[in-house]
Amino acid sequence: SANYGTYFYLTSSGFNAITLPSTTATSDGGNYWVLRNSTNSYLSITVTNTLTLTSPLNIPPQNAVTLVISGTNANTILLF
């Protein structure tokens, strides 16, 4: 499911893949997910999506990224 507004607290350095919902870009502008790398290692996450977000997504140790859907008619997720 989309789980919008969810703060994902990643504690495994083995976490390496995420699949975004295929209907995201056309239906849910303004929604977001936060991914927090709570490990002491860089995470390199393969992103499977139908949008324009490139893969892999790299998150430094003890940092977070926010994936925000740019708009209801756009095929873009913004990364903060």
PDB file of N, CA and C in Angstrom:
ATOM      1  N   SER A   1       0.843  -1.190   0.000  1.00  0.00           N
ATOM      2  CA  SER A   1       0.000   0.000   0.000  1.00  0.00           C
ATOM      3  C   SER A   1       0.877   1.237   0.000  1.00  0.00           C
ATOM      4  N   ALA A   2       0.271   2.379  -0.209  1.00  0.00           N
ATOM      5  CA  ALA A   2       1.034   3.613  -0.326  1.00  0.00           C
ATOM      6  C   ALA A   2       1.665   4.051   0.998  1.00  0.00           C
ATOM      7  N   ASN A   3       0.971   3.873   2.123  1.00  0.00           N
ATOM      8  CA  ASN A   3       1.499   4.275   3.434  1.00  0.00           C
ATOM      9  C   ASN A   3       2.006   5.712   3.453  1.00  0.00           C
ATOM     10  N   TYR A   4       1.253   6.618   2.850  1.00  0.00           N
ATOM     11  CA  TYR A   4       1.688   8.012   2.798  1.00  0.00           C
ATOM     12  C   TYR A   4       1.855   8.597   4.189  1.00  0.00           C
ATOM     13  N   GLY A   5       2.791   9.536   4.297  1.00  0.00           N
ATOM     14  CA  GLY A   5       3.048  10.202   5.560  1.00  0.00           C
ATOM     15  C   GLY A   5       3.779   9.326   6.558  1.00  0.00           C
ATOM     16  N   THR A   6       4.277   8.202   6.105  1.00  0.00           N
ATOM     17  CA  THR A   6       4.951   7.261   7.000  1.00  0.00           C
ATOM     18  C   THR A   6       6.435   7.584   7.102  1.00  0.00           C
ATOM     19  N   TYR A   7       6.948   7.494   8.309  1.00  0.00           N
ATOM     20  CA  TYR A   7       8.361   7.668   8.600  1.00  0.00           C
ATOM     21  C   TYR A   7       8.945   6.272   8.745  1.00  0.00           C
ATOM     22  N   PHE A   8       9.738   5.841   7.771  1.00  0.00           N
ATOM     23  CA  PHE A   8      10.343   4.510   7.811  1.00  0.00           C
ATOM     24  C   PHE A   8      11.711   4.603   8.466  1.00  0.00           C
ATOM     25  N   TYR A   9      11.851   3.966   9.608  1.00  0.00           N
ATOM     26  CA  TYR A   9      13.072   3.971  10.405  1.00  0.00           C
ATOM     27  C   TYR A   9      13.850   2.709  10.050  1.00  0.00           C
ATOM     28  N   LEU A  10      14.861   2.844   9.183  1.00  0.00           N
ATOM     29  CA  LEU A  10      15.597   1.693   8.656  1.00  0.00           C
ATOM     30  C   LEU A  10      16.763   1.347   9.567  1.00  0.00           C
ATOM     31  N   THR A  11      16.731   0.147  10.137  1.00  0.00           N
ATOM     32  CA  THR A  11      17.757  -0.265  11.088  1.00  0.00           C
ATOM     33  C   THR A  11      18.640  -1.399  10.567  1.00  0.00           C
ATOM     34  N   SER A  12      18.372  -1.884   9.365  1.00  0.00           N
ATOM     35  CA  SER A  12      19.166  -2.973   8.798  1.00  0.00           C
ATOM     36  C   SER A  12      20.042  -2.459   7.663  1.00  0.00           C
ATOM     37  N   SER A  13      21.342  -2.680   7.765  1.00  0.00           N
ATOM     38  CA  SER A  13      22.243  -2.260   6.693  1.00  0.00           C
ATOM     39  C   SER A  13      22.040  -3.107   5.437  1.00  0.00           C
ATOM     40  N   GLY A  14      21.236  -4.163   5.543  1.00  0.00           N
ATOM     41  CA  GLY A  14      20.925  -5.006   4.397  1.00  0.00           C
ATOM     42  C   GLY A  14      19.711  -4.536   3.611  1.00  0.00           C
ATOM     43  N   PHE A  15      19.033  -3.474   4.075  1.00  0.00           N
ATOM     44  CA  PHE A  15      17.864  -2.959   3.355  1.00  0.00           C
ATOM     45  C   PHE A  15      18.347  -2.387   2.030  1.00  0.00           C
ATOM     46  N   ASN A  16      17.817  -2.918   0.894  1.00  0.00           N
ATOM     47  CA  ASN A  16      18.363  -2.486  -0.387  1.00  0.00           C
ATOM     48  C   ASN A  16      17.351  -2.330  -1.520  1.00  0.00           C
ATOM     49  N   ALA A  17      16.044  -2.394  -1.248  1.00  0.00           N
ATOM     50  CA  ALA A  17      15.076  -2.264  -2.337  1.00  0.00           C
ATOM     51  C   ALA A  17      13.750  -1.711  -1.837  1.00  0.00           C
ATOM     52  N   ILE A  18      13.103  -0.935  -2.712  1.00  0.00           N
ATOM     53  CA  ILE A  18      11.784  -0.394  -2.411  1.00  0.00           C
ATOM     54  C   ILE A  18      11.000  -0.329  -3.726  1.00  0.00           C
ATOM     55  N   THR A  19       9.712  -0.619  -3.656  1.00  0.00           N
ATOM     56  CA  THR A  19       8.838  -0.515  -4.814  1.00  0.00           C
ATOM     57  C   THR A  19       7.764   0.520  -4.519  1.00  0.00           C
ATOM     58  N   LEU A  20       7.683   1.534  -5.362  1.00  0.00           N
ATOM     59  CA  LEU A  20       6.668   2.568  -5.188  1.00  0.00           C
ATOM     60  C   LEU A  20       5.392   2.167  -5.919  1.00  0.00           C
ATOM     61  N   PRO A  21       4.233   2.559  -5.401  1.00  0.00           N
ATOM     62  CA  PRO A  21       2.966   2.200  -6.053  1.00  0.00           C
ATOM     63  C   PRO A  21       2.909   2.757  -7.472  1.00  0.00           C
ATOM     64  N   SER A  22       2.384   1.986  -8.412  1.00  0.00           N
ATOM     65  CA  SER A  22       2.358   2.404  -9.815  1.00  0.00           C
ATOM     66  C   SER A  22       1.384   3.538 -10.079  1.00  0.00           C
ATOM     67  N   THR A  23       0.381   3.740  -9.239  1.00  0.00           N
ATOM     68  CA  THR A  23      -0.600   4.801  -9.458  1.00  0.00           C
ATOM     69  C   THR A  23      -0.223   6.111  -8.789  1.00  0.00           C
ATOM     70  N   THR A  24       0.915   6.165  -8.144  1.00  0.00           N
ATOM     71  CA  THR A  24       1.315   7.322  -7.351  1.00  0.00           C
ATOM     72  C   THR A  24       1.230   8.644  -8.100  1.00  0.00           C
ATOM     73  N   ALA A  25       1.844   8.754  -9.262  1.00  0.00           N
ATOM     74  CA  ALA A  25       1.996  10.047  -9.926  1.00  0.00           C
ATOM     75  C   ALA A  25       0.686  10.647 -10.414  1.00  0.00           C
ATOM     76  N   THR A  26      -0.316   9.853 -10.669  1.00  0.00           N
ATOM     77  CA  THR A  26      -1.552  10.388 -11.233  1.00  0.00           C
ATOM     78  C   THR A  26      -2.635  10.607 -10.199  1.00  0.00           C
ATOM     79  N   SER A  27      -2.399  10.211  -8.975  1.00  0.00           N
ATOM     80  CA  SER A  27      -3.512  10.278  -8.033  1.00  0.00           C
ATOM     81  C   SER A  27      -3.218  10.917  -6.689  1.00  0.00           C
ATOM     82  N   ASP A  28      -1.978  11.155  -6.345  1.00  0.00           N
ATOM     83  CA  ASP A  28      -1.691  11.477  -4.954  1.00  0.00           C
ATOM     84  C   ASP A  28      -0.688  12.607  -4.743  1.00  0.00           C
ATOM     85  N   GLY A  29      -0.798  13.682  -5.505  1.00  0.00           N
ATOM     86  CA  GLY A  29       0.133  14.803  -5.369  1.00  0.00           C
ATOM     87  C   GLY A  29       0.187  15.356  -3.959  1.00  0.00           C
ATOM     88  N   GLY A  30       1.395  15.686  -3.505  1.00  0.00           N
ATOM     89  CA  GLY A  30       1.597  16.272  -2.188  1.00  0.00           C
ATOM     90  C   GLY A  30       1.848  15.260  -1.089  1.00  0.00           C
ATOM     91  N   ASN A  31       1.631  14.008  -1.351  1.00  0.00           N
ATOM     92  CA  ASN A  31       1.907  12.983  -0.339  1.00  0.00           C
ATOM     93  C   ASN A  31       3.397  12.660  -0.325  1.00  0.00           C
ATOM     94  N   TYR A  32       3.843  12.012   0.742  1.00  0.00           N
ATOM     95  CA  TYR A  32       5.278  11.786   0.924  1.00  0.00           C
ATOM     96  C   TYR A  32       5.561  10.535   1.753  1.00  0.00           C
ATOM     97  N   TRP A  33       6.834  10.140   1.713  1.00  0.00           N
ATOM     98  CA  TRP A  33       7.390   9.117   2.599  1.00  0.00           C
ATOM     99  C   TRP A  33       8.727   9.655   3.105  1.00  0.00           C
ATOM    100  N   VAL A  34       9.105   9.306   4.318  1.00  0.00           N
ATOM    101  CA  VAL A  34      10.418   9.651   4.854  1.00  0.00           C
ATOM    102  C   VAL A  34      11.149   8.343   5.124  1.00  0.00           C
ATOM    103  N   LEU A  35      12.380   8.252   4.634  1.00  0.00           N
ATOM    104  CA  LEU A  35      13.232   7.085   4.874  1.00  0.00           C
ATOM    105  C   LEU A  35      14.420   7.532   5.708  1.00  0.00           C
ATOM    106  N   ARG A  36      14.526   7.010   6.910  1.00  0.00           N
ATOM    107  CA  ARG A  36      15.618   7.369   7.829  1.00  0.00           C
ATOM    108  C   ARG A  36      16.602   6.215   7.927  1.00  0.00           C
ATOM    109  N   ASN A  37      17.840   6.466   7.528  1.00  0.00           N
ATOM    110  CA  ASN A  37      18.896   5.471   7.644  1.00  0.00           C
ATOM    111  C   ASN A  37      19.464   5.550   9.054  1.00  0.00           C
ATOM    112  N   SER A  38      19.103   4.623   9.898  1.00  0.00           N
ATOM    113  CA  SER A  38      19.562   4.606  11.284  1.00  0.00           C
ATOM    114  C   SER A  38      20.710   3.631  11.498  1.00  0.00           C
ATOM    115  N   THR A  39      21.395   3.301  10.411  1.00  0.00           N
ATOM    116  CA  THR A  39      22.558   2.422  10.513  1.00  0.00           C
ATOM    117  C   THR A  39      23.821   3.266  10.474  1.00  0.00           C
ATOM    118  N   ASN A  40      24.957   2.618  10.605  1.00  0.00           N
ATOM    119  CA  ASN A  40      26.245   3.300  10.492  1.00  0.00           C
ATOM    120  C   ASN A  40      26.870   3.099   9.125  1.00  0.00           C
ATOM    121  N   SER A  41      26.070   2.644   8.153  1.00  0.00           N
ATOM    122  CA  SER A  41      26.535   2.381   6.797  1.00  0.00           C
ATOM    123  C   SER A  41      25.689   3.157   5.795  1.00  0.00           C
ATOM    124  N   TYR A  42      26.278   3.444   4.637  1.00  0.00           N
ATOM    125  CA  TYR A  42      25.490   4.018   3.545  1.00  0.00           C
ATOM    126  C   TYR A  42      24.510   2.964   3.056  1.00  0.00           C
ATOM    127  N   LEU A  43      23.289   3.367   2.762  1.00  0.00           N
ATOM    128  CA  LEU A  43      22.324   2.469   2.156  1.00  0.00           C
ATOM    129  C   LEU A  43      22.201   2.829   0.684  1.00  0.00           C
ATOM    130  N   SER A  44      22.271   1.836  -0.171  1.00  0.00           N
ATOM    131  CA  SER A  44      22.064   2.002  -1.602  1.00  0.00           C
ATOM    132  C   SER A  44      20.815   1.200  -1.942  1.00  0.00           C
ATOM    133  N   ILE A  45      19.722   1.906  -2.220  1.00  0.00           N
ATOM    134  CA  ILE A  45      18.413   1.277  -2.357  1.00  0.00           C
ATOM    135  C   ILE A  45      17.965   1.305  -3.811  1.00  0.00           C
ATOM    136  N   THR A  46      17.711   0.135  -4.370  1.00  0.00           N
ATOM    137  CA  THR A  46      17.168   0.042  -5.713  1.00  0.00           C
ATOM    138  C   THR A  46      15.697   0.416  -5.653  1.00  0.00           C
ATOM    139  N   VAL A  47      15.296   1.382  -6.483  1.00  0.00           N
ATOM    140  CA  VAL A  47      13.920   1.865  -6.489  1.00  0.00           C
ATOM    141  C   VAL A  47      13.221   1.352  -7.745  1.00  0.00           C
ATOM    142  N   THR A  48      12.147   0.595  -7.545  1.00  0.00           N
ATOM    143  CA  THR A  48      11.319   0.141  -8.656  1.00  0.00           C
ATOM    144  C   THR A  48      10.109   1.048  -8.696  1.00  0.00           C
ATOM    145  N   ASN A  49       9.918   1.733  -9.853  1.00  0.00           N
ATOM    146  CA  ASN A  49       8.842   2.708  -9.943  1.00  0.00           C
ATOM    147  C   ASN A  49       8.502   2.981 -11.399  1.00  0.00           C
ATOM    148  N   THR A  50       7.373   3.610 -11.617  1.00  0.00           N
ATOM    149  CA  THR A  50       6.967   4.011 -12.964  1.00  0.00           C
ATOM    150  C   THR A  50       7.133   5.514 -13.135  1.00  0.00           C
ATOM    151  N   LEU A  51       7.875   6.130 -12.245  1.00  0.00           N
ATOM    152  CA  LEU A  51       8.038   7.575 -12.235  1.00  0.00           C
ATOM    153  C   LEU A  51       9.423   7.947 -12.747  1.00  0.00           C
ATOM    154  N   THR A  52       9.865   9.167 -12.495  1.00  0.00           N
ATOM    155  CA  THR A  52      11.179   9.598 -12.962  1.00  0.00           C
ATOM    156  C   THR A  52      12.226   9.617 -11.863  1.00  0.00           C
ATOM    157  N   LEU A  53      11.988   8.931 -10.780  1.00  0.00           N
ATOM    158  CA  LEU A  53      12.975   8.836  -9.708  1.00  0.00           C
ATOM    159  C   LEU A  53      14.039   7.827 -10.107  1.00  0.00           C
ATOM    160  N   THR A  54      15.287   8.251 -10.089  1.00  0.00           N
ATOM    161  CA  THR A  54      16.364   7.362 -10.507  1.00  0.00           C
ATOM    162  C   THR A  54      16.761   6.410  -9.390  1.00  0.00           C
ATOM    163  N   SER A  55      17.410   5.369  -9.789  1.00  0.00           N
ATOM    164  CA  SER A  55      17.828   4.337  -8.869  1.00  0.00           C
ATOM    165  C   SER A  55      19.316   4.097  -9.095  1.00  0.00           C
ATOM    166  N   PRO A  56      20.123   3.814  -8.103  1.00  0.00           N
ATOM    167  CA  PRO A  56      19.735   3.608  -6.714  1.00  0.00           C
ATOM    168  C   PRO A  56      19.602   4.926  -5.958  1.00  0.00           C
ATOM    169  N   LEU A  57      18.887   4.842  -4.874  1.00  0.00           N
ATOM    170  CA  LEU A  57      18.734   5.947  -3.933  1.00  0.00           C
ATOM    171  C   LEU A  57      19.774   5.720  -2.843  1.00  0.00           C
ATOM    172  N   ASN A  58      20.671   6.677  -2.650  1.00  0.00           N
ATOM    173  CA  ASN A  58      21.738   6.531  -1.650  1.00  0.00           C
ATOM    174  C   ASN A  58      21.438   7.406  -0.446  1.00  0.00           C
ATOM    175  N   ILE A  59      21.454   6.791   0.736  1.00  0.00           N
ATOM    176  CA  ILE A  59      21.186   7.528   1.975  1.00  0.00           C
ATOM    177  C   ILE A  59      22.395   7.368   2.898  1.00  0.00           C
ATOM    178  N   PRO A  60      23.053   8.480   3.265  1.00  0.00           N
ATOM    179  CA  PRO A  60      24.191   8.400   4.173  1.00  0.00           C
ATOM    180  C   PRO A  60      23.778   7.900   5.562  1.00  0.00           C
ATOM    181  N   PRO A  61      24.738   7.396   6.345  1.00  0.00           N
ATOM    182  CA  PRO A  61      24.434   6.941   7.701  1.00  0.00           C
ATOM    183  C   PRO A  61      23.826   8.060   8.540  1.00  0.00           C
ATOM    184  N   GLN A  62      22.851   7.696   9.355  1.00  0.00           N
ATOM    185  CA  GLN A  62      22.207   8.612  10.295  1.00  0.00           C
ATOM    186  C   GLN A  62      21.578   9.832   9.622  1.00  0.00           C
ATOM    187  N   ASN A  63      21.102   9.671   8.386  1.00  0.00           N
ATOM    188  CA  ASN A  63      20.430  10.732   7.640  1.00  0.00           C
ATOM    189  C   ASN A  63      19.089  10.232   7.132  1.00  0.00           C
ATOM    190  N   ALA A  64      18.258  11.175   6.696  1.00  0.00           N
ATOM    191  CA  ALA A  64      16.942  10.835   6.165  1.00  0.00           C
ATOM    192  C   ALA A  64      16.736  11.503   4.816  1.00  0.00           C
ATOM    193  N   VAL A  65      15.898  10.900   3.989  1.00  0.00           N
ATOM    194  CA  VAL A  65      15.442  11.518   2.750  1.00  0.00           C
ATOM    195  C   VAL A  65      13.921  11.495   2.754  1.00  0.00           C
ATOM    196  N   THR A  66      13.337  12.483   2.096  1.00  0.00           N
ATOM    197  CA  THR A  66      11.889  12.546   1.955  1.00  0.00           C
ATOM    198  C   THR A  66      11.554  12.460   0.486  1.00  0.00           C
ATOM    199  N   LEU A  67      10.667  11.553   0.136  1.00  0.00           N
ATOM    200  CA  LEU A  67      10.175  11.412  -1.232  1.00  0.00           C
ATOM    201  C   LEU A  67       8.802  12.057  -1.279  1.00  0.00           C
ATOM    202  N   VAL A  68       8.659  13.128  -2.081  1.00  0.00           N
ATOM    203  CA  VAL A  68       7.405  13.871  -2.154  1.00  0.00           C
ATOM    204  C   VAL A  68       6.871  13.805  -3.574  1.00  0.00           C
ATOM    205  N   ILE A  69       5.600  13.470  -3.722  1.00  0.00           N
ATOM    206  CA  ILE A  69       4.967  13.439  -5.037  1.00  0.00           C
ATOM    207  C   ILE A  69       4.697  14.869  -5.456  1.00  0.00           C
ATOM    208  N   SER A  70       5.174  15.249  -6.653  1.00  0.00           N
ATOM    209  CA  SER A  70       5.165  16.661  -7.042  1.00  0.00           C
ATOM    210  C   SER A  70       3.794  17.216  -7.382  1.00  0.00           C
ATOM    211  N   GLY A  71       2.903  16.428  -7.916  1.00  0.00           N
ATOM    212  CA  GLY A  71       1.584  16.943  -8.262  1.00  0.00           C
ATOM    213  C   GLY A  71       0.706  15.858  -8.847  1.00  0.00           C
ATOM    214  N   THR A  72      -0.578  16.114  -8.918  1.00  0.00           N
ATOM    215  CA  THR A  72      -1.511  15.074  -9.340  1.00  0.00           C
ATOM    216  C   THR A  72      -1.390  14.730 -10.818  1.00  0.00           C
ATOM    217  N   ASN A  73      -0.816  15.606 -11.628  1.00  0.00           N
ATOM    218  CA  ASN A  73      -0.670  15.317 -13.052  1.00  0.00           C
ATOM    219  C   ASN A  73       0.773  15.127 -13.483  1.00  0.00           C
ATOM    220  N   ALA A  74       1.686  15.146 -12.555  1.00  0.00           N
ATOM    221  CA  ALA A  74       3.111  15.044 -12.883  1.00  0.00           C
ATOM    222  C   ALA A  74       3.621  13.633 -12.647  1.00  0.00           C
ATOM    223  N   ASN A  75       4.626  13.269 -13.400  1.00  0.00           N
ATOM    224  CA  ASN A  75       5.269  11.974 -13.194  1.00  0.00           C
ATOM    225  C   ASN A  75       6.616  12.156 -12.506  1.00  0.00           C
ATOM    226  N   THR A  76       6.618  12.847 -11.394  1.00  0.00           N
ATOM    227  CA  THR A  76       7.876  13.145 -10.715  1.00  0.00           C
ATOM    228  C   THR A  76       7.716  12.982  -9.216  1.00  0.00           C
ATOM    229  N   ILE A  77       8.752  12.430  -8.605  1.00  0.00           N
ATOM    230  CA  ILE A  77       8.848  12.430  -7.147  1.00  0.00           C
ATOM    231  C   ILE A  77      10.049  13.279  -6.808  1.00  0.00           C
ATOM    232  N   LEU A  78       9.856  14.219  -5.901  1.00  0.00           N
ATOM    233  CA  LEU A  78      10.933  15.106  -5.480  1.00  0.00           C
ATOM    234  C   LEU A  78      11.648  14.488  -4.293  1.00  0.00           C
ATOM    235  N   LEU A  79      12.958  14.594  -4.284  1.00  0.00           N
ATOM    236  CA  LEU A  79      13.775  14.021  -3.219  1.00  0.00           C
ATOM    237  C   LEU A  79      14.377  15.138  -2.398  1.00  0.00           C
ATOM    238  N   PHE A  80      14.137  15.107  -1.069  1.00  0.00           N
ATOM    239  CA  PHE A  80      14.686  16.115  -0.160  1.00  0.00           C
ATOM    240  C   PHE A  80      15.526  15.439   0.889  1.00  0.00           C
TER     241      PHE A  80
END
